[in-house]
Structures are given as C-alpha cells and as structure tokens.
mmCIF file of N, CA and C in Angstrom:
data_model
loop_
_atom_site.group_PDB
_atom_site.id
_atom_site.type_symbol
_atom_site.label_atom_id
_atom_site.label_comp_id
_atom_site.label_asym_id
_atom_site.label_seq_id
_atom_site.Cartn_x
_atom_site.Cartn_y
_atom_site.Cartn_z
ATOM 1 N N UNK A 1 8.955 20.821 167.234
ATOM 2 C CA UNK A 1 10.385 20.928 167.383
ATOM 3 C C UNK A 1 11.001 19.576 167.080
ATOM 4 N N UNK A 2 12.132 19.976 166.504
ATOM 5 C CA UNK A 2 12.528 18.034 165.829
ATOM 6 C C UNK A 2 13.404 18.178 166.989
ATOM 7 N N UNK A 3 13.982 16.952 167.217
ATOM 8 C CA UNK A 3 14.994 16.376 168.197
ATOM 9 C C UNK A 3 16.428 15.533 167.279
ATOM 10 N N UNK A 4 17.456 15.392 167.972
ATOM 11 C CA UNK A 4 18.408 14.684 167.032
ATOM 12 C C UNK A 4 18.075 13.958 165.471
ATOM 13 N N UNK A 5 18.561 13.893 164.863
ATOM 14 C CA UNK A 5 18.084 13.034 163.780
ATOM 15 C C UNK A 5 16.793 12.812 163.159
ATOM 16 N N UNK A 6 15.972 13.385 163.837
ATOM 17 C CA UNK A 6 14.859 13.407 162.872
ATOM 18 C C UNK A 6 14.569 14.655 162.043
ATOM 19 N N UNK A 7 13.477 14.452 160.998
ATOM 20 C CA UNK A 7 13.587 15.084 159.500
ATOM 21 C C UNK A 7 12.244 15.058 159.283
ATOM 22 N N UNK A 8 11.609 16.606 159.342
ATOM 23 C CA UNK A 8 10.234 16.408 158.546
ATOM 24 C C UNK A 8 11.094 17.606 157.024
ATOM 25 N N UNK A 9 9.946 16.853 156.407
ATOM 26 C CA UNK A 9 10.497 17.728 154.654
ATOM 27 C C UNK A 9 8.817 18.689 154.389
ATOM 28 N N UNK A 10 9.262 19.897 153.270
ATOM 29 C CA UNK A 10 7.711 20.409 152.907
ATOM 30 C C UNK A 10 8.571 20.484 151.653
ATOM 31 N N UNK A 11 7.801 20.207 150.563
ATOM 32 C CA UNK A 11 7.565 19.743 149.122
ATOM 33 C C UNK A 11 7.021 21.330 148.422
ATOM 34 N N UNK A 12 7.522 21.968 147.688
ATOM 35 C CA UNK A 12 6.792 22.583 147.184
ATOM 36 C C UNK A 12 6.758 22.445 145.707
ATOM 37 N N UNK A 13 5.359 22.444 145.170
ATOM 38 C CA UNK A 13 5.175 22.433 144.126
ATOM 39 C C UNK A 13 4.996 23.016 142.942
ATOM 40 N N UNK A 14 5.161 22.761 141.558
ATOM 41 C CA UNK A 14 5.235 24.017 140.616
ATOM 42 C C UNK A 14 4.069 24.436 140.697
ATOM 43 N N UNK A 15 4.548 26.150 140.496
ATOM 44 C CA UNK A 15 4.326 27.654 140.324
ATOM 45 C C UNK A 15 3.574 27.875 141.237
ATOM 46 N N UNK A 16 3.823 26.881 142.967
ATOM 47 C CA UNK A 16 4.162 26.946 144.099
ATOM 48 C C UNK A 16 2.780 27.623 144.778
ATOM 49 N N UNK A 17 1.676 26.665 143.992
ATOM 50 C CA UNK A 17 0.793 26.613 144.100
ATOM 51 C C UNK A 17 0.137 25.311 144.883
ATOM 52 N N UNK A 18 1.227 24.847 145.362
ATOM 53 C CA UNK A 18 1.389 23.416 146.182
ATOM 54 C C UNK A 18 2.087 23.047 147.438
ATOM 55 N N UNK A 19 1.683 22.521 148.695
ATOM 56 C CA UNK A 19 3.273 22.635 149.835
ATOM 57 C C UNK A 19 2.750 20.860 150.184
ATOM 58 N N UNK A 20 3.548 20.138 150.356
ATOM 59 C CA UNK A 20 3.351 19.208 151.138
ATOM 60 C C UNK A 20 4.278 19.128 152.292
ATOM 61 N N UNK A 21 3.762 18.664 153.298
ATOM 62 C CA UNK A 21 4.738 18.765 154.361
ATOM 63 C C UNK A 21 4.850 17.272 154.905
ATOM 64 N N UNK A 22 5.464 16.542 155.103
ATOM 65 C CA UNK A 22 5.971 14.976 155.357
ATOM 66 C C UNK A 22 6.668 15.108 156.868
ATOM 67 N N UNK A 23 5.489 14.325 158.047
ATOM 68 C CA UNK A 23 6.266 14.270 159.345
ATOM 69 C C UNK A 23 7.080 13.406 159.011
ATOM 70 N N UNK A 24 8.073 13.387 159.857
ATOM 71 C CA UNK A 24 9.288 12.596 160.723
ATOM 72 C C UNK A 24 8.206 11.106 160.891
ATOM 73 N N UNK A 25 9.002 9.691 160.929
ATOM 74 C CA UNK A 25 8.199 9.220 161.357
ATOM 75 C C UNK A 25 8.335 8.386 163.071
ATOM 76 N N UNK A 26 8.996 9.396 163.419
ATOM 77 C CA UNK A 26 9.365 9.239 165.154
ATOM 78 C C UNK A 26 8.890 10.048 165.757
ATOM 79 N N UNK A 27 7.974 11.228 165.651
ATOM 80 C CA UNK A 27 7.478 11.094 166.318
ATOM 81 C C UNK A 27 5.848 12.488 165.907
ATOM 82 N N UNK A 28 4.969 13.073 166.570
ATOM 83 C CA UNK A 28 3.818 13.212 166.078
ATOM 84 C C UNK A 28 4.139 15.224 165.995
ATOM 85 N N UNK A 29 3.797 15.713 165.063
ATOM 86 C CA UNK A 29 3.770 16.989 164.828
ATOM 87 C C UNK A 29 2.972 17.930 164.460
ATOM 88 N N UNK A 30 2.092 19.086 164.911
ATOM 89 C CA UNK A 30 1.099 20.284 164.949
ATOM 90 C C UNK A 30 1.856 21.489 164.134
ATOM 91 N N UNK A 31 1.646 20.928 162.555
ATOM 92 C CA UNK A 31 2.261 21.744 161.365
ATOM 93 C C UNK A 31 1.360 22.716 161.450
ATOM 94 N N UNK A 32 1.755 23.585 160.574
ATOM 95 C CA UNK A 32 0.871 25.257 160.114
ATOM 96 C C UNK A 32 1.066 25.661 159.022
ATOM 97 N N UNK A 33 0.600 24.919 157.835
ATOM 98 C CA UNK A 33 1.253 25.456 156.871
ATOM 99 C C UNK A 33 0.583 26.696 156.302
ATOM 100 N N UNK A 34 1.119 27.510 155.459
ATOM 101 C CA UNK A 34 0.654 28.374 154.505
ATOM 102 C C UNK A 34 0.745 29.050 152.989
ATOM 103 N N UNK A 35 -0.462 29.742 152.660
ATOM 104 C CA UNK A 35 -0.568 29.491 150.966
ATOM 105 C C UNK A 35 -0.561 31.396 150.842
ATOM 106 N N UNK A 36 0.098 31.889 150.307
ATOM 107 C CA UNK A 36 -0.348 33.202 149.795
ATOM 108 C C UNK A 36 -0.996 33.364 148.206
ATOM 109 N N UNK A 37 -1.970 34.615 147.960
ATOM 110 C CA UNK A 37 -1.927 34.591 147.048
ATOM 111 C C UNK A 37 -2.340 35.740 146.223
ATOM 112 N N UNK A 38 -1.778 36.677 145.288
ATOM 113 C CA UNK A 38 -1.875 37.974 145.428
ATOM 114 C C UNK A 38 -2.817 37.649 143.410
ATOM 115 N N UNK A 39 -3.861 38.378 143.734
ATOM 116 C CA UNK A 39 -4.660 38.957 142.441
ATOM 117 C C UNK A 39 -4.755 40.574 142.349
ATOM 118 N N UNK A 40 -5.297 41.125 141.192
ATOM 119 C CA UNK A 40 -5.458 42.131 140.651
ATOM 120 C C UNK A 40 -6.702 43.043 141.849
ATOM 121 N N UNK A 41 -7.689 42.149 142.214
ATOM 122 C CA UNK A 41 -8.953 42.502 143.333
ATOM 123 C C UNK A 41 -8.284 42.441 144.299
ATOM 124 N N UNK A 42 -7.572 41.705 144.971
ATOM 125 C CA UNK A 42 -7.380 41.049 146.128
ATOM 126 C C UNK A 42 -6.038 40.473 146.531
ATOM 127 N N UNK A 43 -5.785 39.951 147.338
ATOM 128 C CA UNK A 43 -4.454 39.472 148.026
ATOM 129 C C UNK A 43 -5.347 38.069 149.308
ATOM 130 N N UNK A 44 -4.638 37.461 149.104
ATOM 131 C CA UNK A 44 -5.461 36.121 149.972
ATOM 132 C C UNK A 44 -4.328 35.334 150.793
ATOM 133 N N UNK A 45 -4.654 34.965 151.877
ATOM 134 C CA UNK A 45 -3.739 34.114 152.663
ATOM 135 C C UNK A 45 -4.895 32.517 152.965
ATOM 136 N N UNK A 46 -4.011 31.371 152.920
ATOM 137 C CA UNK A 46 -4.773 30.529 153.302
ATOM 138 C C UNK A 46 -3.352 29.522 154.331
ATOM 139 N N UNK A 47 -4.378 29.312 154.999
ATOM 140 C CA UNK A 47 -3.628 28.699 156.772
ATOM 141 C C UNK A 47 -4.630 27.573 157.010
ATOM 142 N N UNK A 48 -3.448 26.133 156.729
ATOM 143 C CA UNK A 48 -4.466 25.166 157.465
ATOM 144 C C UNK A 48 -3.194 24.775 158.609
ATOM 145 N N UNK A 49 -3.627 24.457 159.693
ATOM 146 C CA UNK A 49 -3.653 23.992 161.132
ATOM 147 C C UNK A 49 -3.509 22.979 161.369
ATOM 148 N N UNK A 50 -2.776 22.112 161.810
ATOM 149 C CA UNK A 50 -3.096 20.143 161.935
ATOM 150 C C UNK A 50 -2.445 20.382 163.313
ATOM 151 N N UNK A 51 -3.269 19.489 164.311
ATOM 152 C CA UNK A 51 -3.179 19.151 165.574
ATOM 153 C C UNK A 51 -2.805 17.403 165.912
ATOM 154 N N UNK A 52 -1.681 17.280 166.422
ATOM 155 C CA UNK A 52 -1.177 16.068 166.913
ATOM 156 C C UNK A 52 -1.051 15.355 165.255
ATOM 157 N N UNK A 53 -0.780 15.418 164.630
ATOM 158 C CA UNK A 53 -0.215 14.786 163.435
ATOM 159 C C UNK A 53 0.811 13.383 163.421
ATOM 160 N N UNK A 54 0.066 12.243 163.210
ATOM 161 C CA UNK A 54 0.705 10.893 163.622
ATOM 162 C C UNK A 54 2.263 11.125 162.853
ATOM 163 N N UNK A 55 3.070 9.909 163.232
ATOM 164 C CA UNK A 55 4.307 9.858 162.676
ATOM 165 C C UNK A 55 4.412 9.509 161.343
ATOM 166 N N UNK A 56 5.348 9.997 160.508
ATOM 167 C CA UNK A 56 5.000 9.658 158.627
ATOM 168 C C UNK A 56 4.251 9.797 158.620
ATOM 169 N N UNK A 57 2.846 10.827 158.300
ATOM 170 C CA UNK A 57 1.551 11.420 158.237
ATOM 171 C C UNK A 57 2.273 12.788 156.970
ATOM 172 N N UNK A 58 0.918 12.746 156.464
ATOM 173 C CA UNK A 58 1.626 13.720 155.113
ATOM 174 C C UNK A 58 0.351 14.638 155.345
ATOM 175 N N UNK A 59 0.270 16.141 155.378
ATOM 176 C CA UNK A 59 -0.315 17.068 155.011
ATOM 177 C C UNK A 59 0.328 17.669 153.228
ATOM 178 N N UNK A 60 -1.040 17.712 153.053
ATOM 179 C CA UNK A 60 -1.244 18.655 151.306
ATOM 180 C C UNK A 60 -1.998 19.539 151.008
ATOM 181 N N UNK A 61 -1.268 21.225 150.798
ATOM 182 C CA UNK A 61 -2.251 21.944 150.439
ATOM 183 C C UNK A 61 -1.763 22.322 148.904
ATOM 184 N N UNK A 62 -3.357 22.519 148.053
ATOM 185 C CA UNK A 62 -2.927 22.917 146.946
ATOM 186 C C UNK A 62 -4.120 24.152 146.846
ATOM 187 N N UNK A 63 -3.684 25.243 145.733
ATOM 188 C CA UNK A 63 -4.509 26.285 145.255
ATOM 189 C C UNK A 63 -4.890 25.505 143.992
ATOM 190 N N UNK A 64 -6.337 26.208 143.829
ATOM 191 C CA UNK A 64 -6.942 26.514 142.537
ATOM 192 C C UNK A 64 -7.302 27.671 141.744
ATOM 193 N N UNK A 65 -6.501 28.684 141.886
ATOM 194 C CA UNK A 65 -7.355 29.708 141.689
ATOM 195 C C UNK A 65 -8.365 29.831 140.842
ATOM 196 N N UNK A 66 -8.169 29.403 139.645
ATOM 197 C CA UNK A 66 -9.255 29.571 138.530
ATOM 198 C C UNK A 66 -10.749 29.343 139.257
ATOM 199 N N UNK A 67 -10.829 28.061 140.153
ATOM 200 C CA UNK A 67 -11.893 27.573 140.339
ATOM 201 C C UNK A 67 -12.514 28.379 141.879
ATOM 202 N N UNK A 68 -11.290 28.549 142.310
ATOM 203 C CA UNK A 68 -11.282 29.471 143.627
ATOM 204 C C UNK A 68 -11.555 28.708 144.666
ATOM 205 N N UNK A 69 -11.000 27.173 144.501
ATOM 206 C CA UNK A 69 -10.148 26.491 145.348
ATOM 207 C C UNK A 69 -9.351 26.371 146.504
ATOM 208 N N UNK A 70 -9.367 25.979 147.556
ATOM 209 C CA UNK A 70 -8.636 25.162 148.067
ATOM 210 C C UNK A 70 -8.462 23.983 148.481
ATOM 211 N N UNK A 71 -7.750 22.689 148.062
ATOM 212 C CA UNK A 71 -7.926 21.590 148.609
ATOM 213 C C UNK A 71 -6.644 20.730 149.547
ATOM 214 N N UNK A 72 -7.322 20.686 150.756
ATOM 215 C CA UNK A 72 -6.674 19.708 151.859
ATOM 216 C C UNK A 72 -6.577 17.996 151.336
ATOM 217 N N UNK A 73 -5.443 17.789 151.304
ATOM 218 C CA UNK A 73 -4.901 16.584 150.785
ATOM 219 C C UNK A 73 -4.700 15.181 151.888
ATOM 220 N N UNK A 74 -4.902 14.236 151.601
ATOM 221 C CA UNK A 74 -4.474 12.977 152.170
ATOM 222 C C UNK A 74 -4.108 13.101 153.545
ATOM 223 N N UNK A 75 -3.706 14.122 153.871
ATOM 224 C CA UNK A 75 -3.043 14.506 155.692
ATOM 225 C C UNK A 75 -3.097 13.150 155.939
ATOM 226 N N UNK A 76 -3.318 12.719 156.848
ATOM 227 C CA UNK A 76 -3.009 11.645 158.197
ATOM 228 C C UNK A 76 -3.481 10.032 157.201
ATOM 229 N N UNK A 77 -2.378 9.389 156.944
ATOM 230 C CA UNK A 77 -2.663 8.105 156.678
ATOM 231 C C UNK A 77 -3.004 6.817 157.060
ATOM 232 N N UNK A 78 -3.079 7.060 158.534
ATOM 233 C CA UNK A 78 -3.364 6.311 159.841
ATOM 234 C C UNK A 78 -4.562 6.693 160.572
ATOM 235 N N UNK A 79 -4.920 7.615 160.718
ATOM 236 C CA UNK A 79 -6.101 8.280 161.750
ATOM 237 C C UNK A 79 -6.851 9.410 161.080
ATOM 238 N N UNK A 80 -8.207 9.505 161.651
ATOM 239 C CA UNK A 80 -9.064 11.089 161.549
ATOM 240 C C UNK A 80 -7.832 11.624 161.944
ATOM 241 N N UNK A 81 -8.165 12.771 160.970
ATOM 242 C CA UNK A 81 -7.646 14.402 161.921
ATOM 243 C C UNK A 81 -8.185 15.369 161.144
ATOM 244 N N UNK A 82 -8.023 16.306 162.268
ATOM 245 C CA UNK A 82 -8.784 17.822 162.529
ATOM 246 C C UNK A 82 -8.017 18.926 162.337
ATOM 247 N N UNK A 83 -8.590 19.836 161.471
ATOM 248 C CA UNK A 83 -7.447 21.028 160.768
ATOM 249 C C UNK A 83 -8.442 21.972 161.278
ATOM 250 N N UNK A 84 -7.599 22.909 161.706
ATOM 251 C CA UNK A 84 -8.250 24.667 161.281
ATOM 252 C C UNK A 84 -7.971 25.254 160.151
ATOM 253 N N UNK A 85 -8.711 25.914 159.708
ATOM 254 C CA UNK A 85 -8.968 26.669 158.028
ATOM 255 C C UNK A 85 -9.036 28.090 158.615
ATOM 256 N N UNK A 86 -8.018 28.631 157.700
ATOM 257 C CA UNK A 86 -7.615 30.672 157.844
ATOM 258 C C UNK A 86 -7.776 30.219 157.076
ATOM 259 N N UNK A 87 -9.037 31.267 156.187
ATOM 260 C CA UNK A 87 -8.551 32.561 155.208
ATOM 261 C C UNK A 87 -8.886 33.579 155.261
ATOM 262 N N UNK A 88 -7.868 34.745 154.812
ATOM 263 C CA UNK A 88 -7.957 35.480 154.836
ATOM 264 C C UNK A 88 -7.889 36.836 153.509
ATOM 265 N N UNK A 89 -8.990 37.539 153.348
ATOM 266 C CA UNK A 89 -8.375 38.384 151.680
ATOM 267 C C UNK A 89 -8.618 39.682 151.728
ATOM 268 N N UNK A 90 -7.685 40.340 151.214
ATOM 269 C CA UNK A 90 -7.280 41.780 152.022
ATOM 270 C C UNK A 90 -7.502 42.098 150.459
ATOM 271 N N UNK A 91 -7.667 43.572 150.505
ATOM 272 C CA UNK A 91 -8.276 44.968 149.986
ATOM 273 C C UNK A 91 -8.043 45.973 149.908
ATOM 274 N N UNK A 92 -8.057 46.887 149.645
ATOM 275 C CA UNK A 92 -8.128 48.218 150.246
ATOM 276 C C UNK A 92 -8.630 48.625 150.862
ATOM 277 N N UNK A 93 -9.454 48.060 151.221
ATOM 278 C CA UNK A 93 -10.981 48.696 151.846
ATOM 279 C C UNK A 93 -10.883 47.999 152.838
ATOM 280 N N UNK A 94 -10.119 46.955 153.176
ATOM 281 C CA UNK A 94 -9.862 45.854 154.550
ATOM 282 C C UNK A 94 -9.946 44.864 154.330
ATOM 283 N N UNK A 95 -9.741 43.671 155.683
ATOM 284 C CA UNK A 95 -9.933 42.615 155.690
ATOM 285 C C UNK A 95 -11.146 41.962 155.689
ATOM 286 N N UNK A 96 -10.865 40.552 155.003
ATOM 287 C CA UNK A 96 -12.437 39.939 155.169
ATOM 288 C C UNK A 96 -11.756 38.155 155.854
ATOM 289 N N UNK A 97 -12.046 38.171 157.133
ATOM 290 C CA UNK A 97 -11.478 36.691 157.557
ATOM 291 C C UNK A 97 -12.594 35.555 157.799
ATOM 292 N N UNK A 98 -12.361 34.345 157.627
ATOM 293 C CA UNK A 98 -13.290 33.516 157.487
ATOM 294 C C UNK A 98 -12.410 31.651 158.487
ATOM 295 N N UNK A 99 -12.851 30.902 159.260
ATOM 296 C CA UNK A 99 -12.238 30.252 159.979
ATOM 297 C C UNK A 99 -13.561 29.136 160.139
ATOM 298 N N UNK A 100 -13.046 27.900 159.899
ATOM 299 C CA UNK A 100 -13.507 26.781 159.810
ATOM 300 C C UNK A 100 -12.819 25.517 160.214
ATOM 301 N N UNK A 101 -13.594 24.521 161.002
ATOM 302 C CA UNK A 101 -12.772 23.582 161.059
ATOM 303 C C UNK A 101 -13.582 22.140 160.501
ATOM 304 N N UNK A 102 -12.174 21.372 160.145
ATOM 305 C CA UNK A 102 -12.490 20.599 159.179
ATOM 306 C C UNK A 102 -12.359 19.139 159.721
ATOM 307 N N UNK A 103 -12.772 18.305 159.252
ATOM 308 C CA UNK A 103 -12.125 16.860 159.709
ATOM 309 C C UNK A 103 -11.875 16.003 158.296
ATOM 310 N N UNK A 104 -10.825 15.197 158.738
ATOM 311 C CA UNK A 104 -10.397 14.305 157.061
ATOM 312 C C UNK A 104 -10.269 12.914 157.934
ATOM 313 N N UNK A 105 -10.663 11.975 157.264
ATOM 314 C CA UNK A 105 -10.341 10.595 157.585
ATOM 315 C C UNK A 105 -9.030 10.356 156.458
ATOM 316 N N UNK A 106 -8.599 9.007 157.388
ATOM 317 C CA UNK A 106 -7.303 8.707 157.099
ATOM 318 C C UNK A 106 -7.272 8.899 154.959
ATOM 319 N N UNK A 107 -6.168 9.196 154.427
ATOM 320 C CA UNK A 107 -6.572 9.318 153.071
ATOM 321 C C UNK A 107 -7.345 10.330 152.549
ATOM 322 N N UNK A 108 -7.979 10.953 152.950
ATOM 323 C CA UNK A 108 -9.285 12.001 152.336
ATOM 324 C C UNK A 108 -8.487 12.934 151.988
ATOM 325 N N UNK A 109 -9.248 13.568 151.176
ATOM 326 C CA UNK A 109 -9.118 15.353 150.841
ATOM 327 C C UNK A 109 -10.045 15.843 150.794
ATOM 328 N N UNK A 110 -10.181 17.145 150.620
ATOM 329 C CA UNK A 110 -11.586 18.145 151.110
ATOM 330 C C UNK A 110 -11.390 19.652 150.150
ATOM 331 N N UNK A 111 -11.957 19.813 149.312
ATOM 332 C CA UNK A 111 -12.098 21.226 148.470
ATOM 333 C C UNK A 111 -12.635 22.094 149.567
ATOM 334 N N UNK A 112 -12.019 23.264 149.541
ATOM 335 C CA UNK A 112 -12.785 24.442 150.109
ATOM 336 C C UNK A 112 -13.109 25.445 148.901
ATOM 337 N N UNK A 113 -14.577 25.978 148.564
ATOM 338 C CA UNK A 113 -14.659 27.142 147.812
ATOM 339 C C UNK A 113 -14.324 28.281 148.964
ATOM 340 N N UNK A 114 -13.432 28.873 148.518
ATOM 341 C CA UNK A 114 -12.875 29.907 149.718
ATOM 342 C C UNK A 114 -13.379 30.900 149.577
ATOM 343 N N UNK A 115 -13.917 31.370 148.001
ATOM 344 C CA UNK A 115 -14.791 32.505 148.052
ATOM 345 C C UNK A 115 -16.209 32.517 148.530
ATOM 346 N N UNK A 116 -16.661 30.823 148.903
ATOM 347 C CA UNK A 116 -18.095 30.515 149.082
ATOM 348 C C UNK A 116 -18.046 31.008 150.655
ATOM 349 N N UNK A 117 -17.100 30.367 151.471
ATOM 350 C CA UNK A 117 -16.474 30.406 152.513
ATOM 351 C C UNK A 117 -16.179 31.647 152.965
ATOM 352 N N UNK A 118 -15.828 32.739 152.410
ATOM 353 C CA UNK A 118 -15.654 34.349 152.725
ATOM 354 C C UNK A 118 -16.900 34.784 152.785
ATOM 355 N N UNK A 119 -17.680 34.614 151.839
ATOM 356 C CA UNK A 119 -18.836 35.087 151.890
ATOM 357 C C UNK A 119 -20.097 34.647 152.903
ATOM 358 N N UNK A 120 -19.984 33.258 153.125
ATOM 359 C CA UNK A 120 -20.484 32.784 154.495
ATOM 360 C C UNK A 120 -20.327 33.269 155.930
ATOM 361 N N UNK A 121 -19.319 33.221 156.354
ATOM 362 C CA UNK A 121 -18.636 32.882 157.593
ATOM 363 C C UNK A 121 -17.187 34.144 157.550
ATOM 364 N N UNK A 122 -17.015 35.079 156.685
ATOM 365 C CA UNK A 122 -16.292 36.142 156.456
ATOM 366 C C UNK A 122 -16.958 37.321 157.152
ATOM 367 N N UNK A 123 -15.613 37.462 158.273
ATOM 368 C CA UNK A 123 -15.746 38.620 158.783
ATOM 369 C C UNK A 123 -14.983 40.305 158.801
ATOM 370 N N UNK A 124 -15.310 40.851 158.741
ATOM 371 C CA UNK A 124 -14.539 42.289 158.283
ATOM 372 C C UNK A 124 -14.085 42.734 159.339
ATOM 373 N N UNK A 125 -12.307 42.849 159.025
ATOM 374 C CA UNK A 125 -11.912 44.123 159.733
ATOM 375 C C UNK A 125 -11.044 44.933 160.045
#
C-alpha cells in the first residue's frame, strides 16, 4: 500500500512480453507480478512473488516463448531476495500447476524452463 507521495511504477514492455515493476524508494514492498500467455496447445500464467522488497529495488519479468522461458531480472539491487514461482498451463483437459522458490542475489537473474518445470514439479487439477 503506498502512503502520501510515494510512487512505485511497472514498465511494460513491447509486445508485453515484459513488466518491470520499480519500488518507491521510501519505503519496502511484497509485489506480485504477472505474465499471461495464451498458445494454440495451451494458455499459461506465470506469477513471481517478492517478499519485503528493499526501497528503489527493481523486479523484472520477461517471457521467452520460443525458448519456453522465463526470466527473473535484477530484482533487489541491495540485498538477496526470495521469490515464489506460479506457473500455471491450462488445457482442456485441465490444469497442470508447478511452484518453486527461488533466490537472486543483489543484481542476478535466473531463467526458468517452465516447460522443464511443469513437467518436474507439475501438478494436475
């Protein structure tokens, strides 16, 4: 929740296959961002999670589809931090959900193969 005068921004990027979200830098924020993404097989949601998010701290999610991608960006420029990973890819036939958690040091990014990741740790239902 922002308070007077402060301003977090989310960035989206072309063919919005991109969100960045930019805290406030007064004070610390537990963003949620999310990615949809609809194919010919499938329909996919991807949800990363950030807990206690320092001040001016930048979360970045981008798709890949071709490669079947997802990569967590630079988040926290000051500290570790710890994301939860949704995804989720729906069917006709149902859901298949898959939930991971991640850690990034200050600067890092992290590829997820999300189809490697469904197929691992993907549960139906």
């Amino acid at each position: 929740e922002l308070g007077p005068g402060e301003v977090d921004m989310l960035r989206i990027g072309r063919g919005m296959r991109r969100v960045i979200f930019v805290n406030d830098e007064r004070q610390t924020e537990t963003p949620r961002l999310q990615l949809g993404l609809e194919r010919r097989e499938a329909s996919y949601l991807f949800e990363v999670k950030a807990r206690r998010v320092a001040e001016g701290a930048v979360l970045g999610l981008e798709l890949h589809p071709k490669r079947r991608v997802l990569e967590i960006e630079g988040a926290d420029a000051r500290q570790t931090g710890r994301y939860r990973v949704k995804v989720v890819r729906s069917t006709a036939r149902g859901n298949r959900t898959a939930r991971r958690q991640v850690t990034l040091r200050a600067g890092q990014s992290l590829e997820i193969q999300y189809g490697e990741l469904l197929r691992k740790r993907g549960k139906r239902r």
